[in-house]
mmCIF file of C-alpha atoms and ligand atoms in Angstrom:
data_model
loop_
_atom_site.group_PDB
_atom_site.id
_atom_site.type_symbol
_atom_site.label_atom_id
_atom_site.label_comp_id
_atom_site.label_asym_id
_atom_site.label_seq_id
_atom_site.Cartn_x
_atom_site.Cartn_y
_atom_site.Cartn_z
ATOM 1 C CA MET O 1 2.206 -21.299 0.663
ATOM 2 C CA GLU O 2 4.952 -22.719 -1.462
ATOM 3 C CA GLU O 3 3.134 -21.057 -4.454
ATOM 4 C CA GLN O 4 3.012 -17.721 -2.588
ATOM 5 C CA GLU O 5 6.622 -17.866 -1.711
ATOM 6 C CA LYS O 6 7.450 -18.562 -5.369
ATOM 7 C CA TYR O 7 5.437 -15.601 -6.447
ATOM 8 C CA ILE O 8 6.878 -13.183 -3.970
ATOM 9 C CA ARG O 9 10.519 -14.323 -4.860
ATOM 10 C CA ALA O 10 9.632 -13.703 -8.559
ATOM 11 C CA LEU O 11 8.228 -10.352 -7.878
ATOM 12 C CA ILE O 12 11.273 -9.353 -5.789
ATOM 13 C CA GLU O 13 13.667 -10.391 -8.405
ATOM 14 C CA LEU O 14 11.682 -8.581 -11.145
ATOM 15 C CA HIS O 15 11.360 -5.367 -9.339
ATOM 16 C CA ARG O 16 14.562 -5.185 -7.153
ATOM 17 C CA GLY O 17 15.776 -1.534 -6.998
ATOM 18 C CA LEU O 18 12.727 -0.167 -8.848
ATOM 19 C CA GLU O 19 10.704 2.552 -7.422
ATOM 20 C CA ARG O 20 7.381 0.778 -8.352
ATOM 21 C CA GLN O 21 6.397 -2.832 -8.286
ATOM 22 C CA GLY O 22 3.175 -2.225 -10.312
ATOM 23 C CA PRO O 23 1.253 0.155 -12.567
ATOM 24 C CA GLY O 24 0.773 3.835 -11.578
ATOM 25 C CA ASP O 25 2.448 7.219 -11.653
ATOM 26 C CA THR O 26 2.790 10.108 -9.414
ATOM 27 C CA ASP O 27 0.882 12.685 -11.647
ATOM 28 C CA TYR O 28 -2.223 10.296 -11.606
ATOM 29 C CA SER O 29 -1.877 9.885 -7.778
ATOM 30 C CA ASP O 30 -1.769 13.661 -7.551
ATOM 31 C CA TYR O 31 -4.923 13.824 -9.605
ATOM 32 C CA ILE O 32 -6.703 11.353 -7.462
ATOM 33 C CA ILE O 33 -5.914 13.192 -4.299
ATOM 34 C CA SER O 34 -7.146 16.512 -5.851
ATOM 35 C CA GLN O 35 -10.494 14.655 -6.482
ATOM 36 C CA ILE O 36 -11.245 13.294 -3.022
ATOM 37 C CA PRO O 37 -12.967 15.057 -0.253
ATOM 38 C CA GLU O 38 -10.838 16.603 2.378
ATOM 39 C CA LEU O 39 -9.508 14.397 4.967
ATOM 40 C CA PRO O 40 -9.548 15.121 8.783
ATOM 41 C CA THR O 41 -6.652 16.823 10.409
ATOM 42 C CA ASN O 42 -3.876 14.101 11.078
ATOM 43 C CA PRO O 43 -5.676 11.520 8.868
ATOM 44 C CA ARG O 44 -5.215 7.768 9.684
ATOM 45 C CA ILE O 45 -3.692 6.392 6.422
ATOM 46 C CA ALA O 46 -2.873 2.954 5.291
ATOM 47 C CA ASP O 47 -0.981 1.798 2.183
ATOM 48 C CA ILE O 48 -1.947 -1.899 1.731
ATOM 49 C CA GLY O 49 0.333 -4.135 -0.322
ATOM 50 C CA CYS O 50 2.873 -1.233 -0.373
ATOM 51 C CA GLY O 51 5.720 -2.949 -1.871
ATOM 52 C CA ALA O 52 8.899 -0.733 -1.697
ATOM 53 C CA GLY O 53 6.581 2.050 -0.738
ATOM 54 C CA VAL O 54 6.113 4.451 -3.661
ATOM 55 C CA GLY O 55 2.485 5.071 -2.632
ATOM 56 C CA THR O 56 3.498 5.264 1.094
ATOM 57 C CA LEU O 57 6.085 7.936 0.561
ATOM 58 C CA PHE O 58 3.815 9.824 -1.779
ATOM 59 C CA LEU O 59 1.061 9.861 1.000
ATOM 60 C CA VAL O 60 3.615 10.856 3.685
ATOM 61 C CA ASP O 61 4.748 13.836 1.559
ATOM 62 C CA LYS O 62 1.258 14.855 0.772
ATOM 63 C CA PHE O 63 -0.243 14.694 4.280
ATOM 64 C CA ARG O 64 2.703 14.770 6.600
ATOM 65 C CA SER O 65 0.857 12.189 8.695
ATOM 66 C CA LYS O 66 1.754 8.762 9.678
ATOM 67 C CA VAL O 67 1.156 6.059 7.145
ATOM 68 C CA ARG O 68 0.786 2.253 7.992
ATOM 69 C CA ALA O 69 2.571 0.451 5.282
ATOM 70 C CA VAL O 70 1.592 -3.171 4.896
ATOM 71 C CA ASP O 71 3.198 -5.836 2.981
ATOM 72 C CA PHE O 72 4.228 -9.473 3.461
ATOM 73 C CA SER O 73 7.714 -8.973 1.829
ATOM 74 C CA ARG O 74 10.351 -8.047 4.455
ATOM 75 C CA GLU O 75 12.691 -7.039 1.540
ATOM 76 C CA PHE O 76 10.252 -4.582 0.068
ATOM 77 C CA LEU O 77 9.608 -3.044 3.501
ATOM 78 C CA ASP O 78 13.306 -2.705 4.124
ATOM 79 C CA GLU O 79 13.629 -0.861 0.867
ATOM 80 C CA LEU O 80 10.740 1.411 1.921
ATOM 81 C CA ILE O 81 12.375 2.073 5.413
ATOM 82 C CA ASN O 82 15.814 2.956 3.679
ATOM 83 C CA ARG O 83 13.952 5.238 1.236
ATOM 84 C CA ALA O 84 12.147 6.891 4.013
ATOM 85 C CA LYS O 85 15.418 7.311 6.017
ATOM 86 C CA GLN O 86 17.066 8.925 2.937
ATOM 87 C CA ARG O 87 14.291 11.566 2.975
ATOM 88 C CA GLY O 88 14.183 11.965 6.665
ATOM 89 C CA LEU O 89 10.594 10.694 6.781
ATOM 90 C CA GLU O 90 11.162 7.543 8.694
ATOM 91 C CA HIS O 91 9.174 8.749 11.797
ATOM 92 C CA LEU O 92 6.167 8.906 9.648
ATOM 93 C CA VAL O 93 6.238 5.409 8.280
ATOM 94 C CA GLU O 94 4.982 2.308 10.127
ATOM 95 C CA ALA O 95 6.115 -0.642 8.179
ATOM 96 C CA ILE O 96 3.959 -3.644 9.060
ATOM 97 C CA GLU O 97 4.926 -7.111 7.809
ATOM 98 C CA CYS O 98 1.814 -9.187 7.612
ATOM 99 C CA ASP O 99 -0.826 -10.721 5.372
ATOM 100 C CA MET O 100 -3.047 -7.853 4.120
ATOM 101 C CA GLY O 101 -6.032 -10.288 3.901
ATOM 102 C CA SER O 102 -6.121 -10.590 7.810
ATOM 103 C CA LEU O 103 -5.482 -7.285 9.248
ATOM 104 C CA ASP O 104 -6.632 -7.367 12.903
ATOM 105 C CA TRP O 105 -6.874 -3.560 13.317
ATOM 106 C CA LYS O 106 -9.542 -1.873 15.146
ATOM 107 C CA PRO O 107 -12.601 -1.537 13.011
ATOM 108 C CA GLU O 108 -13.454 1.993 11.465
ATOM 109 C CA THR O 109 -10.018 3.476 12.203
ATOM 110 C CA ILE O 110 -8.733 4.298 8.643
ATOM 111 C CA ASP O 111 -9.390 7.682 7.049
ATOM 112 C CA LEU O 112 -7.679 6.984 3.814
ATOM 113 C CA LEU O 113 -6.880 3.409 2.504
ATOM 114 C CA TRP O 114 -4.631 3.354 -0.446
ATOM 115 C CA SER O 115 -3.849 0.274 -2.432
ATOM 116 C CA GLU O 116 -1.918 0.167 -5.724
ATOM 117 C CA GLY O 117 -1.554 -2.937 -7.834
ATOM 118 C CA ALA O 118 -2.144 -5.251 -4.906
ATOM 119 C CA ALA O 119 -5.843 -5.935 -4.299
ATOM 120 C CA TYR O 120 -5.975 -8.552 -7.037
ATOM 121 C CA ASN O 121 -3.890 -10.886 -4.633
ATOM 122 C CA LEU O 122 -7.065 -11.240 -2.519
ATOM 123 C CA THR O 123 -9.398 -10.914 -5.611
ATOM 124 C CA PHE O 124 -10.786 -7.334 -5.852
ATOM 125 C CA GLU O 125 -14.042 -8.494 -4.183
ATOM 126 C CA GLY O 126 -12.049 -10.274 -1.360
ATOM 127 C CA ALA O 127 -9.946 -7.145 -0.736
ATOM 128 C CA LEU O 128 -13.016 -4.957 -0.493
ATOM 129 C CA LYS O 129 -14.641 -7.483 2.075
ATOM 130 C CA ALA O 130 -11.406 -7.655 4.070
ATOM 131 C CA TRP O 131 -10.832 -3.909 4.206
ATOM 132 C CA ARG O 132 -14.489 -2.480 4.423
ATOM 133 C CA PRO O 133 -14.573 -2.878 8.157
ATOM 134 C CA LEU O 134 -11.463 -0.785 8.735
ATOM 135 C CA MET O 135 -12.928 2.253 7.082
ATOM 136 C CA ALA O 136 -13.845 5.159 9.371
ATOM 137 C CA ALA O 137 -17.157 7.011 8.830
ATOM 138 C CA ASN O 138 -16.602 9.119 5.616
ATOM 139 C CA GLY O 139 -13.289 7.322 5.048
ATOM 140 C CA ILE O 140 -12.022 7.177 1.560
ATOM 141 C CA ALA O 141 -10.698 4.009 -0.198
ATOM 142 C CA VAL O 142 -8.495 4.357 -3.311
ATOM 143 C CA ILE O 143 -7.868 0.875 -4.706
ATOM 144 C CA SER O 144 -6.527 -0.053 -8.235
ATOM 145 C CA GLU O 145 -7.803 -3.087 -9.875
ATOM 146 C CA ASP O 146 -5.227 -4.875 -11.914
ATOM 147 C CA ILE O 147 -5.883 -6.926 -14.836
ATOM 148 C CA HIS O 148 -3.537 -9.660 -13.903
ATOM 149 C CA GLN O 149 -2.583 -12.387 -16.573
ATOM 150 C CA THR O 150 -1.182 -15.495 -15.279
ATOM 151 C CA ASP O 151 -0.566 -17.504 -18.431
HETATM 152 C C1 SAM Y 201 2.508 -5.477 -7.651
HETATM 153 S S1 SAM Y 201 2.922 -5.053 -6.072
HETATM 154 C C2 SAM Y 201 2.648 -3.389 -5.876
HETATM 155 C C3 SAM Y 201 3.427 -2.680 -4.813
HETATM 156 C C4 SAM Y 201 3.170 -1.221 -4.644
HETATM 157 N N1 SAM Y 201 1.864 -0.958 -4.180
HETATM 158 C C5 SAM Y 201 3.461 -0.420 -5.913
HETATM 159 O O1 SAM Y 201 2.474 0.005 -6.526
HETATM 160 O O2 SAM Y 201 4.633 -0.151 -6.208
HETATM 161 C C6 SAM Y 201 1.955 -6.026 -5.084
HETATM 162 C C7 SAM Y 201 2.412 -6.026 -3.639
HETATM 163 O O3 SAM Y 201 1.629 -6.779 -2.798
HETATM 164 C C8 SAM Y 201 2.210 -7.591 -1.924
HETATM 165 N N2 SAM Y 201 1.305 -8.607 -1.455
HETATM 166 C C9 SAM Y 201 0.783 -9.521 -2.321
HETATM 167 N N3 SAM Y 201 -0.079 -10.271 -1.515
HETATM 168 C C10 SAM Y 201 0.107 -9.893 -0.263
HETATM 169 C C11 SAM Y 201 -0.600 -10.354 0.958
HETATM 170 N N4 SAM Y 201 -1.370 -11.260 1.072
HETATM 171 N N5 SAM Y 201 -0.245 -9.689 2.101
HETATM 172 C C12 SAM Y 201 0.582 -8.507 2.007
HETATM 173 N N6 SAM Y 201 1.186 -8.186 0.916
HETATM 174 C C13 SAM Y 201 0.848 -8.802 -0.215
HETATM 175 C C14 SAM Y 201 3.422 -7.998 -2.564
HETATM 176 O O4 SAM Y 201 4.514 -8.376 -1.750
HETATM 177 C C15 SAM Y 201 3.878 -6.695 -3.466
HETATM 178 O O5 SAM Y 201 4.609 -5.941 -2.763
#
């Protein structure tokens, strides 16, 4: 836990005030959305390891549907909520402070699971195992796999 706290403190310090806390860009996110099958009306969407919410706000903008935004950093979630408020979108953001490795959501209830630059924290395989049960029939998961160098 101490290690985890040190990691998150370093991450927050490094990324304070930045739009993104990891790799990615909006054009590429647009491209990915253009490639996935059509989602149901009012899709149930989750952005896991959302950080300050660049992906969450992108998804809210795209789908005008509520997004569950999960992170264990209160500070990042507060940044997300502030950004959502500035855009008048806070009613579409459900910020959830918890461990993304133990989400106790009802199985098969997510139509689009999005996770940028965060899965490596559980190991990619661990993330797939933890999140697979959440996927609705025909649900889509968009998960980036970081190459994360620690030394
Ligand atoms: C590299 S950042 C990416 C943030 C955001 N998706 C982006 O692309 O800007 C990884 C995020 O995962 C979060 N995180 C790491 N381990 C976590 C865990 N076990 N549960 C919840 N969030 C976690 C961190 O707090 C951080 O915000």
